[in-house]
Amino acid sequence: MFLYASRRIIAMIPILLAVSMAIFGLIQLQPGDFIDELRLANPKMTTADVERLRREYGLDQPWYVQYGKWLNRAVRLDFGLSRENGYVPATEFVFEQRLSNTVTLSSTAFIIALLIGIPVGIYAAVRQYSLLDYVTTFLSFVGFSIPVFWLGIMMLILFGVTFKIFPTGGMQSEGVTQYVESTEQFTATGQVKKIEARDGQTIITVAVYDEASKTDLPKEFVLPANTRAAVVVDDYVSEGQALGQRVTFDSWLKWFLDFLHHLILPAVALSIISIAGWTRFMRASLLEVINQDFVRTARAKGLAERIVIYKHALRNALIPIVTLVGLSIPGILNGAVLTETVFNWPGMGTALLDSVVKKDYNVAMVILMMLSIVTLAANLLTDLAYALVDPRIRYN
Amino acid sequence: MATATSAIQIKKDESSNAKTWRRFTKHRAAMFSAVVLALLLLVAIFAPIIAPYAPDKIDASNLYAPSSSAHWMGTDGLGRDVFSRVLHAGRVSLLVGIVVAVLSAIIGVIMGLLAGYYSGIPWLLSVGAGSPLWKERQNAEGSSFIWRTGLRWLVWAGLIALFLQITGQFAATFSGTAAVLTWAIGGGLAAVTAYYAFYKAIMIDIDNAISRLIDVMLSLPNIPFLLILSGLLANPEVPLGKLLDSVFGQSRSIVLIIFVLVLFGWLGTARVIRGLVLSLRQREFTDAARAIGSSDWRIMLKHLLPNAIAPIIVQVTLDVGNNIVSEAALSFLGFGIQEPTASWGNMLSGAQEAIFQSPFTVFWPGLFILLTSLSINFLGDGLRDALDPRSRL
């Protein structure tokens, strides 16, 4: 098993290489590069300048040579900067600013789908061929068929525009943060030189221009306890600006409720398809168990129907579902592009779409490579989990 | 006389087609869906006759008009009649859905047949005098052996030359040890390839190759990948884009989206067919066909394929629905069918602005997508029950 797993992991390397080469090649085939944009921005650039810059950045090389260089940096986890997001490293932008938003949205949708899909599936199986079974079957077909972005738009129109119960997009209302500013303020104007911890206190040193000596004099401000500095080194601060910010329960709660308010619509829209899926899986799995001999035996020895279903049948029927739930967890990262776009949710899906539209391809490369790795890892986990669950499967 | 024979006629067994038809008609949702789909198709085909206005007729004095007797579904942001656009969009969406499903099925069937039939039987790509296969192939191929071997060698020589050229370009960007190392690795790989191509033999298991290709393509996140691909091909400066432009003109975005969707569309069918063929080729009728000297292609097309037709029909049906939804998703994001051609998806692409102005503008196209895709799913379910009664979800 261990050997098999390590062999599979090694086999992922060529697949990832092929995938990255395909994506990189596609992107490089796009005509134009960022030198063109520099040239548009700066008309004084001569053709010689352009040629020299191209040579310096290696843009005059064929795409596979550029791919080699990209790969050389990528294996050291350097994926370049994001041009459209203040030139922060693309990995930092994706992992620190976007990943958590997508995970929150998708995992909420995932939990909603399980909480509704599983009980409905059980009920439909227990009452097979009842009116409710037909209704859920029909609804799950609707769930499979409905275009998720259209459903999202309809929900926006109904709850956001007509009834105004929910906001029409985004993740946070204007001006709502989880911080309150401290009452202590800067009493001078200047540039922040350093922020350091000393004797259990945080000290902010500001260089204040002194008229008399015509030089910058350091002035220290002590942050109150439980407060986070509201400024970073090199910021310019002015008199009356708050020293720091802190999280109070009230401010946090206000922020959190606002966040939930924004989360509900996209999460419900995203969960609809999976609800349909889980209902069908649960129903099929339970029906298969209910028709087995040991369930008939349980009934024959006079057990109450409730106990037969919930204690004997359901427990067995849940085994494949639990496996599936476990295996769907990596999928949480995948495929929320449409929902995020409709609800203007600042997650990876919108980041990806923006980066393609604005030709900021470093971000797209990071996201696509991450998604591929997650998909491959999930496939491997699927196979391993089957081997753990089913003793007839042996890998060697 | 006639009455006598009919009296003693034994009731014949129902033919299998009749049985299938009976099972299908019992699935009421599927029957109903078939009627709905037929209506949708008719409406799409006769759209130019039914539609009260031209789909791209702009009326700047009548933006976002509500439903009225003049405009049944109102007008959109450019004052175009939504009802006429929905009808015309149906032509595009249904056309894309059906064409993509059929093309994907054709590619998927070919790939699946090749992978399943030749699984474990490697194809010879090159052979040299140092291989034990040399003599064997000489006998098997007879007089054509010389030119066949020449052709194989020529292809491999070309590949190795190309590889060396790339190595050279690579090495030119480095200096010192890195350049030497690049040459060493590239040259070494080329030498090993040459040894196997010209002296030993190179064999490839086509099943392995196709299955790995499917694995890689399935591990690509497909919506993002399709976005990049259609963004690239939609660019008129790209050579392929230029070609598409000159050949297809206005309708190039339709051709483009068909191409992009087919690229990922064949994977499922190929897997299903491969699995079926793997088991079918063990059966006696395949051995019998081979024994009477049928060619591989004849066995695949006349003996294996007809036995796999039921899952193919179900798959194609369900694919039509999925393709319509995928097309709509890409067009909604702005990477699919381009204006002024209407599709159900791109009618939704301006939706976020329109929801405040006139919600119903975006209601209708989506409703048609839902109706089509729901009917197709029910129809597919009914077909599965009818054609393949043993498989059930």
mmCIF file of N, CA and C in Angstrom, chain B residues 134-246:
data_model
loop_
_atom_site.group_PDB
_atom_site.id
_atom_site.type_symbol
_atom_site.label_atom_id
_atom_site.label_comp_id
_atom_site.label_asym_id
_atom_site.label_seq_id
_atom_site.Cartn_x
_atom_site.Cartn_y
_atom_site.Cartn_z
ATOM 1 N N TRP B 134 13.051 -7.886 -35.442
ATOM 2 C CA TRP B 134 13.492 -7.539 -36.801
ATOM 3 C C TRP B 134 13.110 -8.614 -37.791
ATOM 4 N N LYS B 135 13.520 -9.848 -37.503
ATOM 5 C CA LYS B 135 13.243 -10.992 -38.392
ATOM 6 C C LYS B 135 11.737 -11.233 -38.511
ATOM 7 N N GLU B 136 11.105 -11.163 -37.335
ATOM 8 C CA GLU B 136 9.671 -11.429 -37.264
ATOM 9 C C GLU B 136 8.887 -10.490 -38.162
ATOM 10 N N ARG B 137 9.213 -9.178 -38.053
ATOM 11 C CA ARG B 137 8.507 -8.187 -38.848
ATOM 12 C C ARG B 137 8.835 -8.372 -40.329
ATOM 13 N N GLN B 138 10.114 -8.738 -40.616
ATOM 14 C CA GLN B 138 10.530 -8.949 -41.995
ATOM 15 C C GLN B 138 9.622 -9.991 -42.652
ATOM 16 N N ASN B 139 9.372 -11.084 -41.923
ATOM 17 C CA ASN B 139 8.508 -12.127 -42.446
ATOM 18 C C ASN B 139 7.067 -11.660 -42.540
ATOM 19 N N ALA B 140 6.632 -10.938 -41.499
ATOM 20 C CA ALA B 140 5.222 -10.550 -41.459
ATOM 21 C C ALA B 140 4.894 -9.518 -42.540
ATOM 22 N N GLU B 141 5.802 -8.575 -42.758
ATOM 23 C CA GLU B 141 5.478 -7.480 -43.660
ATOM 24 C C GLU B 141 5.943 -7.733 -45.082
ATOM 25 N N GLY B 142 6.802 -8.726 -45.290
ATOM 26 C CA GLY B 142 7.226 -9.106 -46.630
ATOM 27 C C GLY B 142 7.936 -7.987 -47.360
ATOM 28 N N SER B 143 7.482 -7.764 -48.608
ATOM 29 C CA SER B 143 8.222 -6.837 -49.462
ATOM 30 C C SER B 143 8.056 -5.392 -48.996
ATOM 31 N N SER B 144 6.968 -5.105 -48.236
ATOM 32 C CA SER B 144 6.766 -3.720 -47.814
ATOM 33 C C SER B 144 7.654 -3.374 -46.622
ATOM 34 N N PHE B 145 8.391 -4.359 -46.104
ATOM 35 C CA PHE B 145 9.165 -4.147 -44.886
ATOM 36 C C PHE B 145 10.187 -3.037 -45.059
ATOM 37 N N ILE B 146 10.843 -3.021 -46.231
ATOM 38 C CA ILE B 146 11.937 -2.066 -46.413
ATOM 39 C C ILE B 146 11.435 -0.632 -46.340
ATOM 40 N N TRP B 147 10.384 -0.324 -47.128
ATOM 41 C CA TRP B 147 9.940 1.077 -47.106
ATOM 42 C C TRP B 147 9.231 1.425 -45.812
ATOM 43 N N ARG B 148 8.564 0.440 -45.196
ATOM 44 C CA ARG B 148 7.925 0.724 -43.910
ATOM 45 C C ARG B 148 8.972 1.095 -42.860
ATOM 46 N N THR B 149 10.049 0.282 -42.806
ATOM 47 C CA THR B 149 11.106 0.571 -41.846
ATOM 48 C C THR B 149 11.727 1.933 -42.136
ATOM 49 N N GLY B 150 11.945 2.212 -43.426
ATOM 50 C CA GLY B 150 12.519 3.507 -43.803
ATOM 51 C C GLY B 150 11.667 4.652 -43.314
ATOM 52 N N LEU B 151 10.348 4.501 -43.520
ATOM 53 C CA LEU B 151 9.424 5.559 -43.110
ATOM 54 C C LEU B 151 9.484 5.770 -41.604
ATOM 55 N N ARG B 152 9.459 4.661 -40.826
ATOM 56 C CA ARG B 152 9.510 4.763 -39.367
ATOM 57 C C ARG B 152 10.788 5.474 -38.937
ATOM 58 N N TRP B 153 11.903 5.054 -39.561
ATOM 59 C CA TRP B 153 13.196 5.664 -39.193
ATOM 60 C C TRP B 153 13.208 7.152 -39.508
ATOM 61 N N LEU B 154 12.615 7.483 -40.664
ATOM 62 C CA LEU B 154 12.591 8.883 -41.077
ATOM 63 C C LEU B 154 11.851 9.736 -40.040
ATOM 64 N N VAL B 155 10.670 9.231 -39.586
ATOM 65 C CA VAL B 155 9.883 9.963 -38.596
ATOM 66 C C VAL B 155 10.694 10.147 -37.315
ATOM 67 N N TRP B 156 11.344 9.072 -36.880
ATOM 68 C CA TRP B 156 12.106 9.157 -35.629
ATOM 69 C C TRP B 156 13.316 10.067 -35.780
ATOM 70 N N ALA B 157 13.949 10.016 -36.963
ATOM 71 C CA ALA B 157 15.093 10.906 -37.186
ATOM 72 C C ALA B 157 14.639 12.357 -37.099
ATOM 73 N N GLY B 158 13.470 12.638 -37.680
ATOM 74 C CA GLY B 158 12.917 13.991 -37.625
ATOM 75 C C GLY B 158 12.671 14.430 -36.196
ATOM 76 N N LEU B 159 12.056 13.524 -35.405
ATOM 77 C CA LEU B 159 11.750 13.854 -34.012
ATOM 78 C C LEU B 159 13.024 14.156 -33.228
ATOM 79 N N ILE B 160 14.055 13.309 -33.451
ATOM 80 C CA ILE B 160 15.305 13.497 -32.709
ATOM 81 C C ILE B 160 15.966 14.807 -33.107
ATOM 82 N N ALA B 161 15.908 15.125 -34.411
ATOM 83 C CA ALA B 161 16.503 16.383 -34.868
ATOM 84 C C ALA B 161 15.806 17.571 -34.218
ATOM 85 N N LEU B 162 14.455 17.502 -34.179
ATOM 86 C CA LEU B 162 13.686 18.574 -33.553
ATOM 87 C C LEU B 162 14.068 18.731 -32.087
ATOM 88 N N PHE B 163 14.199 17.591 -31.416
ATOM 89 C CA PHE B 163 14.542 17.600 -29.997
ATOM 90 C C PHE B 163 15.913 18.235 -29.776
ATOM 91 N N LEU B 164 16.860 17.908 -30.672
ATOM 92 C CA LEU B 164 18.212 18.472 -30.538
ATOM 93 C C LEU B 164 18.185 19.976 -30.779
ATOM 94 N N GLN B 165 17.342 20.393 -31.721
ATOM 95 C CA GLN B 165 17.242 21.831 -32.000
ATOM 96 C C GLN B 165 16.736 22.584 -30.774
ATOM 97 N N ILE B 166 15.700 22.001 -30.112
ATOM 98 C CA ILE B 166 15.152 22.624 -28.905
ATOM 99 C C ILE B 166 16.215 22.678 -27.815
ATOM 100 N N THR B 167 16.970 21.571 -27.679
ATOM 101 C CA THR B 167 18.056 21.553 -26.697
ATOM 102 C C THR B 167 19.032 22.687 -26.957
ATOM 103 N N GLY B 168 19.343 22.900 -28.246
ATOM 104 C CA GLY B 168 20.275 23.964 -28.616
ATOM 105 C C GLY B 168 19.759 25.329 -28.190
ATOM 106 N N GLN B 169 18.453 25.589 -28.460
ATOM 107 C CA GLN B 169 17.868 26.878 -28.080
ATOM 108 C C GLN B 169 17.889 27.065 -26.575
ATOM 109 N N PHE B 170 17.631 25.950 -25.881
ATOM 110 C CA PHE B 170 17.670 25.966 -24.425
ATOM 111 C C PHE B 170 19.064 26.323 -23.931
ATOM 112 N N ALA B 171 20.044 25.601 -24.478
ATOM 113 C CA ALA B 171 21.421 25.759 -24.003
ATOM 114 C C ALA B 171 21.929 27.164 -24.296
ATOM 115 N N ALA B 172 21.440 27.758 -25.406
ATOM 116 C CA ALA B 172 21.923 29.086 -25.793
ATOM 117 C C ALA B 172 21.551 30.151 -24.767
ATOM 118 N N THR B 173 20.496 29.889 -23.977
ATOM 119 C CA THR B 173 20.092 30.889 -22.994
ATOM 120 C C THR B 173 20.907 30.779 -21.712
ATOM 121 N N PHE B 174 21.652 29.692 -21.550
ATOM 122 C CA PHE B 174 22.495 29.550 -20.366
ATOM 123 C C PHE B 174 23.943 29.777 -20.771
ATOM 124 N N SER B 175 24.810 29.775 -19.759
ATOM 125 C CA SER B 175 26.230 29.860 -20.082
ATOM 126 C C SER B 175 26.994 28.945 -19.123
ATOM 127 N N GLY B 176 28.223 28.589 -19.515
ATOM 128 C CA GLY B 176 29.091 27.802 -18.636
ATOM 129 C C GLY B 176 28.567 26.399 -18.395
ATOM 130 N N THR B 177 28.620 25.960 -17.142
ATOM 131 C CA THR B 177 28.258 24.581 -16.812
ATOM 132 C C THR B 177 26.803 24.279 -17.141
ATOM 133 N N ALA B 178 25.921 25.269 -16.930
ATOM 134 C CA ALA B 178 24.499 25.026 -17.179
ATOM 135 C C ALA B 178 24.271 24.652 -18.647
ATOM 136 N N ALA B 179 24.988 25.355 -19.548
ATOM 137 C CA ALA B 179 24.847 25.050 -20.974
ATOM 138 C C ALA B 179 25.367 23.640 -21.273
ATOM 139 N N VAL B 180 26.533 23.317 -20.681
ATOM 140 C CA VAL B 180 27.104 21.988 -20.896
ATOM 141 C C VAL B 180 26.156 20.915 -20.380
ATOM 142 N N LEU B 181 25.587 21.172 -19.194
ATOM 143 C CA LEU B 181 24.670 20.211 -18.585
ATOM 144 C C LEU B 181 23.435 20.013 -19.468
ATOM 145 N N THR B 182 22.894 21.125 -19.992
ATOM 146 C CA THR B 182 21.738 21.036 -20.878
ATOM 147 C C THR B 182 22.062 20.170 -22.086
ATOM 148 N N TRP B 183 23.246 20.417 -22.702
ATOM 149 C CA TRP B 183 23.653 19.617 -23.860
ATOM 150 C C TRP B 183 23.809 18.157 -23.467
ATOM 151 N N ALA B 184 24.368 17.912 -22.272
ATOM 152 C CA ALA B 184 24.598 16.528 -21.842
ATOM 153 C C ALA B 184 23.270 15.791 -21.692
ATOM 154 N N ILE B 185 22.300 16.446 -21.029
ATOM 155 C CA ILE B 185 20.999 15.799 -20.810
ATOM 156 C C ILE B 185 20.275 15.596 -22.143
ATOM 157 N N GLY B 186 20.211 16.690 -22.938
ATOM 158 C CA GLY B 186 19.512 16.611 -24.217
ATOM 159 C C GLY B 186 20.152 15.592 -25.145
ATOM 160 N N GLY B 187 21.492 15.659 -25.240
ATOM 161 C CA GLY B 187 22.207 14.723 -26.107
ATOM 162 C C GLY B 187 22.026 13.293 -25.646
ATOM 163 N N GLY B 188 22.102 13.099 -24.325
ATOM 164 C CA GLY B 188 21.936 11.742 -23.774
ATOM 165 C C GLY B 188 20.584 11.164 -24.123
ATOM 166 N N LEU B 189 19.525 11.970 -23.910
ATOM 167 C CA LEU B 189 18.172 11.509 -24.216
ATOM 168 C C LEU B 189 18.045 11.179 -25.698
ATOM 169 N N ALA B 190 18.615 12.057 -26.548
ATOM 170 C CA ALA B 190 18.555 11.823 -27.989
ATOM 171 C C ALA B 190 19.268 10.525 -28.354
ATOM 172 N N ALA B 191 20.432 10.289 -27.710
ATOM 173 C CA ALA B 191 21.199 9.073 -28.020
ATOM 174 C C ALA B 191 20.428 7.820 -27.626
ATOM 175 N N VAL B 192 19.817 7.861 -26.441
ATOM 176 C CA VAL B 192 19.043 6.694 -25.992
ATOM 177 C C VAL B 192 17.887 6.438 -26.950
ATOM 178 N N THR B 193 17.173 7.525 -27.320
ATOM 179 C CA THR B 193 16.060 7.374 -28.258
ATOM 180 C C THR B 193 16.553 6.787 -29.581
ATOM 181 N N ALA B 194 17.673 7.307 -30.073
ATOM 182 C CA ALA B 194 18.204 6.826 -31.341
ATOM 183 C C ALA B 194 18.560 5.338 -31.251
ATOM 184 N N TYR B 195 19.148 4.947 -30.127
ATOM 185 C CA TYR B 195 19.521 3.532 -29.936
ATOM 186 C C TYR B 195 18.297 2.649 -30.063
ATOM 187 N N TYR B 196 17.201 3.033 -29.363
ATOM 188 C CA TYR B 196 16.000 2.209 -29.415
ATOM 189 C C TYR B 196 15.311 2.294 -30.774
ATOM 190 N N ALA B 197 15.328 3.488 -31.394
ATOM 191 C CA ALA B 197 14.593 3.646 -32.645
ATOM 192 C C ALA B 197 15.289 2.918 -33.794
ATOM 193 N N PHE B 198 16.632 2.975 -33.837
ATOM 194 C CA PHE B 198 17.335 2.446 -35.015
ATOM 195 C C PHE B 198 17.970 1.080 -34.801
ATOM 196 N N TYR B 199 18.193 0.701 -33.527
ATOM 197 C CA TYR B 199 18.856 -0.582 -33.313
ATOM 198 C C TYR B 199 17.918 -1.576 -32.640
ATOM 199 N N LYS B 200 17.294 -1.141 -31.521
ATOM 200 C CA LYS B 200 16.311 -2.008 -30.849
ATOM 201 C C LYS B 200 14.915 -1.711 -31.424
ATOM 202 N N ALA B 201 13.883 -1.793 -30.587
ATOM 203 C CA ALA B 201 12.537 -1.511 -31.092
ATOM 204 C C ALA B 201 11.797 -0.620 -30.110
ATOM 205 N N ILE B 202 10.864 0.193 -30.628
ATOM 206 C CA ILE B 202 10.003 0.999 -29.762
ATOM 207 C C ILE B 202 8.581 0.515 -29.944
ATOM 208 N N MET B 203 7.974 0.120 -28.835
ATOM 209 C CA MET B 203 6.585 -0.336 -28.889
ATOM 210 C C MET B 203 5.761 0.551 -27.959
ATOM 211 N N ILE B 204 4.501 0.718 -28.325
ATOM 212 C CA ILE B 204 3.654 1.530 -27.457
ATOM 213 C C ILE B 204 2.313 0.834 -27.298
ATOM 214 N N ASP B 205 1.854 0.781 -26.032
ATOM 215 C CA ASP B 205 0.537 0.221 -25.762
ATOM 216 C C ASP B 205 -0.466 1.359 -25.907
ATOM 217 N N ILE B 206 -1.257 1.291 -26.987
ATOM 218 C CA ILE B 206 -2.152 2.404 -27.305
ATOM 219 C C ILE B 206 -3.156 2.633 -26.186
ATOM 220 N N ASP B 207 -3.546 1.540 -25.490
ATOM 221 C CA ASP B 207 -4.492 1.671 -24.382
ATOM 222 C C ASP B 207 -3.880 2.516 -23.275
ATOM 223 N N ASN B 208 -2.605 2.205 -22.973
ATOM 224 C CA ASN B 208 -1.900 2.964 -21.953
ATOM 225 C C ASN B 208 -1.837 4.438 -22.318
ATOM 226 N N ALA B 209 -1.474 4.703 -23.588
ATOM 227 C CA ALA B 209 -1.330 6.091 -24.017
ATOM 228 C C ALA B 209 -2.656 6.841 -23.910
ATOM 229 N N ILE B 210 -3.735 6.216 -24.417
ATOM 230 C CA ILE B 210 -5.031 6.903 -24.394
ATOM 231 C C ILE B 210 -5.533 7.074 -22.964
ATOM 232 N N SER B 211 -5.372 6.028 -22.144
ATOM 233 C CA SER B 211 -5.863 6.134 -20.768
ATOM 234 C C SER B 211 -5.124 7.219 -19.997
ATOM 235 N N ARG B 212 -3.791 7.309 -20.210
ATOM 236 C CA ARG B 212 -3.040 8.361 -19.502
ATOM 237 C C ARG B 212 -3.471 9.735 -19.993
ATOM 238 N N LEU B 213 -3.696 9.846 -21.319
ATOM 239 C CA LEU B 213 -4.144 11.126 -21.876
ATOM 240 C C LEU B 213 -5.455 11.550 -21.222
ATOM 241 N N ILE B 214 -6.373 10.573 -21.082
ATOM 242 C CA ILE B 214 -7.660 10.879 -20.452
ATOM 243 C C ILE B 214 -7.432 11.304 -18.999
ATOM 244 N N ASP B 215 -6.534 10.584 -18.287
ATOM 245 C CA ASP B 215 -6.234 10.953 -16.899
ATOM 246 C C ASP B 215 -5.773 12.395 -16.798
ATOM 247 N N VAL B 216 -4.813 12.749 -17.680
ATOM 248 C CA VAL B 216 -4.262 14.110 -17.627
ATOM 249 C C VAL B 216 -5.351 15.130 -17.906
ATOM 250 N N MET B 217 -6.185 14.847 -18.938
ATOM 251 C CA MET B 217 -7.197 15.835 -19.296
ATOM 252 C C MET B 217 -8.251 15.956 -18.217
ATOM 253 N N LEU B 218 -8.541 14.836 -17.534
ATOM 254 C CA LEU B 218 -9.531 14.920 -16.464
ATOM 255 C C LEU B 218 -8.970 15.658 -15.257
ATOM 256 N N SER B 219 -7.627 15.663 -15.108
ATOM 257 C CA SER B 219 -7.062 16.357 -13.959
ATOM 258 C C SER B 219 -6.892 17.844 -14.239
ATOM 259 N N LEU B 220 -7.141 18.262 -15.493
ATOM 260 C CA LEU B 220 -7.159 19.697 -15.762
ATOM 261 C C LEU B 220 -8.474 20.259 -15.249
ATOM 262 N N PRO B 221 -8.420 21.352 -14.501
ATOM 263 C CA PRO B 221 -9.679 21.979 -14.096
ATOM 264 C C PRO B 221 -10.350 22.534 -15.343
ATOM 265 N N ASN B 222 -11.516 21.978 -15.768
ATOM 266 C CA ASN B 222 -11.901 22.257 -17.156
ATOM 267 C C ASN B 222 -12.489 23.633 -17.428
ATOM 268 N N ILE B 223 -13.305 24.186 -16.520
ATOM 269 C CA ILE B 223 -13.857 25.523 -16.843
ATOM 270 C C ILE B 223 -12.747 26.562 -16.994
ATOM 271 N N PRO B 224 -11.807 26.668 -16.022
ATOM 272 C CA PRO B 224 -10.713 27.635 -16.191
ATOM 273 C C PRO B 224 -9.903 27.383 -17.452
ATOM 274 N N PHE B 225 -9.653 26.110 -17.741
ATOM 275 C CA PHE B 225 -8.856 25.770 -18.914
ATOM 276 C C PHE B 225 -9.580 26.207 -20.192
ATOM 277 N N LEU B 226 -10.893 25.945 -20.236
ATOM 278 C CA LEU B 226 -11.682 26.345 -21.397
ATOM 279 C C LEU B 226 -11.683 27.862 -21.554
ATOM 280 N N LEU B 227 -11.704 28.565 -20.391
ATOM 281 C CA LEU B 227 -11.661 30.032 -20.448
ATOM 282 C C LEU B 227 -10.406 30.496 -21.171
ATOM 283 N N ILE B 228 -9.249 29.951 -20.749
ATOM 284 C CA ILE B 228 -7.991 30.384 -21.341
ATOM 285 C C ILE B 228 -7.965 30.028 -22.819
ATOM 286 N N LEU B 229 -8.413 28.798 -23.125
ATOM 287 C CA LEU B 229 -8.363 28.338 -24.504
ATOM 288 C C LEU B 229 -9.255 29.181 -25.405
ATOM 289 N N SER B 230 -10.492 29.440 -24.952
ATOM 290 C CA SER B 230 -11.363 30.202 -25.859
ATOM 291 C C SER B 230 -10.929 31.654 -25.918
ATOM 292 N N GLY B 231 -10.330 32.149 -24.807
ATOM 293 C CA GLY B 231 -9.773 33.499 -24.858
ATOM 294 C C GLY B 231 -8.676 33.594 -25.898
ATOM 295 N N LEU B 232 -7.847 32.566 -25.952
ATOM 296 C CA LEU B 232 -6.734 32.546 -26.902
ATOM 297 C C LEU B 232 -7.241 32.496 -28.343
ATOM 298 N N LEU B 233 -8.158 31.530 -28.592
ATOM 299 C CA LEU B 233 -8.587 31.328 -29.976
ATOM 300 C C LEU B 233 -9.485 32.455 -30.460
ATOM 301 N N ALA B 234 -10.112 33.184 -29.510
ATOM 302 C CA ALA B 234 -10.981 34.282 -29.929
ATOM 303 C C ALA B 234 -10.162 35.487 -30.370
ATOM 304 N N ASN B 235 -8.858 35.448 -30.069
ATOM 305 C CA ASN B 235 -8.005 36.573 -30.426
ATOM 306 C C ASN B 235 -7.680 36.529 -31.915
ATOM 307 N N PRO B 236 -8.091 37.554 -32.663
ATOM 308 C CA PRO B 236 -7.910 37.485 -34.120
ATOM 309 C C PRO B 236 -6.444 37.569 -34.553
ATOM 310 N N GLU B 237 -5.521 37.896 -33.602
ATOM 311 C CA GLU B 237 -4.122 37.977 -34.002
ATOM 312 C C GLU B 237 -3.430 36.620 -33.998
ATOM 313 N N VAL B 238 -4.053 35.639 -33.307
ATOM 314 C CA VAL B 238 -3.466 34.305 -33.288
ATOM 315 C C VAL B 238 -3.681 33.662 -34.653
ATOM 316 N N PRO B 239 -2.665 33.005 -35.217
ATOM 317 C CA PRO B 239 -2.815 32.436 -36.567
ATOM 318 C C PRO B 239 -4.064 31.580 -36.733
ATOM 319 N N LEU B 240 -4.316 30.692 -35.764
ATOM 320 C CA LEU B 240 -5.485 29.832 -35.871
ATOM 321 C C LEU B 240 -6.758 30.673 -35.836
ATOM 322 N N GLY B 241 -6.734 31.729 -35.000
ATOM 323 C CA GLY B 241 -7.877 32.635 -34.925
ATOM 324 C C GLY B 241 -8.121 33.317 -36.259
ATOM 325 N N LYS B 242 -7.021 33.705 -36.918
ATOM 326 C CA LYS B 242 -7.111 34.358 -38.233
ATOM 327 C C LYS B 242 -7.769 33.422 -39.238
ATOM 328 N N LEU B 243 -7.323 32.171 -39.201
ATOM 329 C CA LEU B 243 -7.869 31.173 -40.115
ATOM 330 C C LEU B 243 -9.368 31.027 -39.880
ATOM 331 N N LEU B 244 -9.759 30.897 -38.594
ATOM 332 C CA LEU B 244 -11.174 30.743 -38.258
ATOM 333 C C LEU B 244 -11.963 31.936 -38.792
ATOM 334 N N ASP B 245 -11.372 33.125 -38.621
ATOM 335 C CA ASP B 245 -12.030 34.339 -39.058
ATOM 336 C C ASP B 245 -12.309 34.316 -40.547
ATOM 337 N N SER B 246 -11.270 33.936 -41.329
ATOM 338 C CA SER B 246 -11.413 34.011 -42.770
ATOM 339 C C SER B 246 -12.394 32.962 -43.277
#
